PDB file of C-alpha atoms in Angstrom:
ATOM      1  CA  GLY L   1    -218.475-107.116 180.555  1.00 76.00           C
ATOM      2  CA  LEU L   2    -216.330-109.022 183.177  1.00 80.00           C
ATOM      3  CA  LEU L   3    -213.261-107.585 183.494  1.00 82.00           C
ATOM      4  CA  PRO L   4    -214.512-103.429 184.786  1.00 88.00           C
ATOM      5  CA  SER L   5    -217.577-106.008 187.482  1.00 87.00           C
ATOM      6  CA  LEU L   6    -213.994-107.469 188.661  1.00 80.00           C
ATOM      7  CA  LEU L   7    -212.033-105.061 188.534  1.00 84.00           C
ATOM      8  CA  SER L   8    -214.462-102.380 190.312  1.00 89.00           C
ATOM      9  CA  LYS L   9    -215.389-105.110 193.330  1.00 89.00           C
ATOM     10  CA  TYR L  10    -211.977-105.507 193.862  1.00 89.00           C
ATOM     11  CA  ALA L  11    -210.826-102.012 193.447  1.00 90.00           C
ATOM     12  CA  ASP L  12    -209.079-102.047 196.647  1.00 93.00           C
ATOM     13  CA  PHE L  13    -206.353-105.103 196.104  1.00 94.00           C
ATOM     14  CA  LYS L  14    -203.132-105.086 194.277  1.00 94.00           C
ATOM     15  CA  VAL L  15    -202.915-106.067 190.394  1.00 92.00           C
ATOM     16  CA  ILE L  16    -200.491-108.191 189.932  1.00 92.00           C
ATOM     17  CA  PRO L  17    -199.322-109.070 185.367  1.00 93.00           C
ATOM     18  CA  VAL L  18    -197.354-112.040 185.214  1.00 91.00           C
ATOM     19  CA  SER L  19    -195.703-113.640 182.231  1.00 89.00           C
ATOM     20  CA  ALA L  20    -193.157-115.573 181.065  1.00 84.00           C
ATOM     21  CA  SER L  21    -191.889-115.877 178.357  1.00 81.00           C
ATOM     22  CA  GLY L  22    -189.595-118.409 175.994  1.00 82.00           C
ATOM     23  CA  GLU L  23    -188.050-120.889 174.076  1.00 83.00           C
ATOM     24  CA  GLN L  24    -191.144-123.746 172.666  1.00 80.00           C
ATOM     25  CA  SER L  25    -191.431-126.684 175.188  1.00 78.00           C
ATOM     26  CA  VAL L  26    -189.362-125.630 178.377  1.00 82.00           C
ATOM     27  CA  GLY L  27    -192.398-124.749 180.297  1.00 85.00           C
ATOM     28  CA  LYS L  28    -193.731-121.652 180.312  1.00 85.00           C
ATOM     29  CA  SER L  29    -197.964-122.987 181.036  1.00 87.00           C
ATOM     30  CA  PHE L  30    -196.431-125.266 183.364  1.00 88.00           C
ATOM     31  CA  LEU L  31    -194.844-122.225 185.921  1.00 89.00           C
ATOM     32  CA  LEU L  32    -197.808-119.710 185.400  1.00 89.00           C
ATOM     33  CA  ASN L  33    -200.339-123.274 186.365  1.00 88.00           C
ATOM     34  CA  HIS L  34    -198.165-123.688 189.425  1.00 88.00           C
ATOM     35  CA  LEU L  35    -197.759-120.018 189.866  1.00 84.00           C
ATOM     36  CA  GLY L  36    -200.821-118.717 189.792  1.00 83.00           C
ATOM     37  CA  GLY L  37    -203.168-121.342 189.955  1.00 82.00           C
ATOM     38  CA  ALA L  38    -204.395-122.176 186.338  1.00 82.00           C
ATOM     39  CA  MET L  39    -204.658-124.055 184.408  1.00 81.00           C
ATOM     40  CA  PHE L  40    -202.793-123.349 180.383  1.00 79.00           C
ATOM     41  CA  ASP L  41    -203.359-126.543 178.963  1.00 75.00           C
ATOM     42  CA  VAL L  42    -199.911-128.381 179.524  1.00 73.00           C
ATOM     43  CA  SER L  43    -198.909-131.698 177.052  1.00 63.00           C
ATOM     44  CA  GLY L  44    -195.943-132.611 175.299  1.00 61.00           C
ATOM     45  CA  GLY L  45    -197.037-132.565 171.518  1.00 60.00           C
ATOM     46  CA  ARG L  46    -198.737-129.256 172.430  1.00 65.00           C
ATOM     47  CA  GLN L  47    -197.470-125.364 171.921  1.00 71.00           C
ATOM     48  CA  THR L  48    -199.108-122.344 173.291  1.00 75.00           C
ATOM     49  CA  ASP L  49    -200.445-120.922 169.898  1.00 75.00           C
ATOM     50  CA  GLY L  50    -201.081-116.699 170.446  1.00 76.00           C
ATOM     51  CA  ILE L  51    -201.251-114.404 174.287  1.00 82.00           C
ATOM     52  CA  TRP L  52    -203.915-116.561 176.487  1.00 85.00           C
ATOM     53  CA  MET L  53    -204.831-115.174 179.877  1.00 87.00           C
ATOM     54  CA  SER L  54    -205.833-116.565 183.512  1.00 88.00           C
ATOM     55  CA  ILE L  55    -206.518-114.372 186.363  1.00 88.00           C
ATOM     56  CA  ALA L  56    -205.707-115.160 190.082  1.00 89.00           C
ATOM     57  CA  ILE L  57    -207.231-114.014 193.654  1.00 89.00           C
ATOM     58  CA  ASP L  58    -205.811-114.096 196.255  1.00 90.00           C
ATOM     59  CA  VAL L  59    -208.281-112.874 198.707  1.00 91.00           C
ATOM     60  CA  LYS L  60    -206.214-112.856 201.698  1.00 93.00           C
ATOM     61  CA  ASN L  61    -203.696-111.146 200.826  1.00 92.00           C
ATOM     62  CA  ARG L  62    -205.424-108.931 198.178  1.00 94.00           C
ATOM     63  CA  LEU L  63    -204.330-109.738 194.991  1.00 91.00           C
ATOM     64  CA  ILE L  64    -205.297-109.474 191.496  1.00 91.00           C
ATOM     65  CA  LEU L  65    -202.971-111.613 189.761  1.00 91.00           C
ATOM     66  CA  PHE L  66    -203.039-111.194 185.505  1.00 92.00           C
ATOM     67  CA  LEU L  67    -201.471-113.899 184.159  1.00 91.00           C
ATOM     68  CA  PHE L  68    -200.537-114.487 180.360  1.00 91.00           C
ATOM     69  CA  ASP L  69    -199.142-116.931 178.780  1.00 86.00           C
ATOM     70  CA  LEU L  70    -197.316-116.343 175.796  1.00 82.00           C
ATOM     71  CA  GLU L  71    -196.118-118.610 172.365  1.00 76.00           C
ATOM     72  CA  GLY L  72    -192.868-119.691 172.195  1.00 75.00           C
ATOM     73  CA  LEU L  73    -190.203-117.980 170.701  1.00 74.00           C
ATOM     74  CA  GLY L  74    -189.360-118.735 167.369  1.00 67.00           C
ATOM     75  CA  SER L  75    -192.523-120.971 167.123  1.00 58.00           C
ATOM     76  CA  THR L  76    -194.330-121.275 163.383  1.00 56.00           C
TER      77      THR L  76
END
């Protein structure tokens, strides 16, 4: 699959998981988009459903960021 081949290609990189959790509609997706260059959907009427993941690779600093966008606490 994609993930094992990606990790083997960058085996000497530091892997950092980053997640955001909190109340619904407080800007978790927005924050992750700006922190790691992710493209999680953000809009006034839409909420994250479940858990979404994005991967950002910073070749210069030898980092791989796994960004996890979580559904808001108290979501229905």
